[in-house]
GROMACS .gro file of C-alpha atoms in nm:
model
   76
    1MET     CA    1 -11.420  -9.768 -13.890
    2LYS     CA    2 -11.523  -9.415 -13.984
    3VAL     CA    3 -11.729  -9.175 -13.774
    4LYS     CA    4 -11.916  -8.869 -13.900
    5VAL     CA    5 -11.874  -8.570 -13.668
    6GLN     CA    6 -12.199  -8.431 -13.530
    7GLN     CA    7 -12.276  -8.073 -13.425
    8ARG     CA    8 -12.070  -7.955 -13.122
    9GLN     CA    9 -11.852  -8.269 -13.101
   10THR     CA   10 -11.490  -8.250 -12.992
   11MET     CA   11 -11.210  -8.502 -13.038
   12SER     CA   12 -11.267  -8.607 -12.676
   13ASP     CA   13 -11.638  -8.665 -12.743
   14ILE     CA   14 -11.553  -8.888 -13.038
   15ALA     CA   15 -11.297  -9.082 -12.830
   16ILE     CA   16 -11.560  -9.156 -12.566
   17GLN     CA   17 -11.824  -9.240 -12.828
   18VAL     CA   18 -11.600  -9.481 -13.020
   19TYR     CA   19 -11.355  -9.617 -12.762
   20GLY     CA   20 -11.550  -9.580 -12.440
   21ASP     CA   21 -11.265  -9.384 -12.282
   22ILE     CA   22 -11.068  -9.063 -12.326
   23ARG     CA   23 -10.758  -9.279 -12.377
   24GLY     CA   24 -10.881  -9.329 -12.734
   25LEU     CA   25 -10.797  -8.966 -12.806
   26ALA     CA   26 -10.436  -9.056 -12.895
   27ASP     CA   27 -10.559  -9.315 -13.147
   28LEU     CA   28 -10.786  -9.058 -13.313
   29MET     CA   29 -10.519  -8.789 -13.328
   30GLU     CA   30 -10.264  -9.023 -13.483
   31ALA     CA   31 -10.506  -9.171 -13.739
   32ASN     CA   32 -10.633  -8.831 -13.854
   33GLY     CA   33 -10.326  -8.610 -13.810
   34ILE     CA   34 -10.509  -8.354 -13.597
   35GLY     CA   35 -10.469  -8.222 -13.244
   36PRO     CA   36 -10.695  -8.269 -12.943
   37THR     CA   37 -10.825  -7.911 -12.946
   38GLU     CA   38 -10.884  -7.879 -13.319
   39ASP     CA   39 -11.231  -7.748 -13.406
   40LEU     CA   40 -11.424  -8.023 -13.580
   41GLN     CA   41 -11.683  -7.936 -13.841
   42PRO     CA   42 -12.015  -8.123 -13.852
   43GLY     CA   43 -12.005  -8.372 -14.136
   44MET     CA   44 -11.629  -8.433 -14.118
   45VAL     CA   45 -11.544  -8.800 -14.135
   46LEU     CA   46 -11.278  -8.929 -13.897
   47GLU     CA   47 -11.088  -9.255 -13.931
   48CYS     CA   48 -11.111  -9.454 -13.609
   49PRO     CA   49 -10.869  -9.744 -13.564
   50GLU     CA   50 -11.038 -10.062 -13.443
   51ARG     CA   51 -10.949 -10.051 -13.074
   52ILE     CA   52 -11.154 -10.048 -12.755
   53HIS     CA   53 -11.024  -9.906 -12.428
   54ASP     CA   54 -11.336  -9.965 -12.217
   55ARG     CA   55 -11.566 -10.235 -12.358
   56TYR     CA   56 -11.847 -10.173 -12.106
   57MET     CA   57 -11.868  -9.799 -12.178
   58SER     CA   58 -11.824  -9.845 -12.553
   59ASP     CA   59 -12.113 -10.094 -12.560
   60TYR     CA   60 -12.327  -9.868 -12.338
   61VAL     CA   61 -12.274  -9.566 -12.565
   62ALA     CA   62 -12.353  -9.770 -12.878
   63ARG     CA   63 -12.658  -9.942 -12.727
   64ASN     CA   64 -12.808  -9.611 -12.617
   65ASN     CA   65 -12.719  -9.414 -12.932
   66ILE     CA   66 -12.522  -9.162 -12.729
   67THR     CA   67 -12.325  -8.902 -12.922
   68PRO     CA   68 -12.146  -8.679 -12.671
   69ALA     CA   69 -12.130  -8.317 -12.788
   70THR     CA   70 -11.966  -8.083 -12.539
   71ALA     CA   71 -11.811  -7.807 -12.753
   72ILE     CA   72 -11.905  -7.452 -12.661
   73THR     CA   73 -12.019  -7.282 -12.979
   74GLU     CA   74 -12.061  -6.924 -12.859
   75LYS     CA   75 -11.812  -6.707 -12.682
   76LEU     CA   76 -11.903  -6.595 -12.331
   0.00000   0.00000   0.00000
């Protein structure tokens, strides 16, 4: 599966969106060859291995069209 990065999304946001749990972060990093703190650009496409770590949360996020986006875009 592929996921298009939205504005202000981090690798952790994508892990929760796709896998339902932060444990999916390792799967994303390995599949895409990038680190957990790498700045993602809107429109990037990430490869997401077909795994689920928390079925309930994954289904909830998909059913409610939730796209977590927690990156801070301006410096304080």
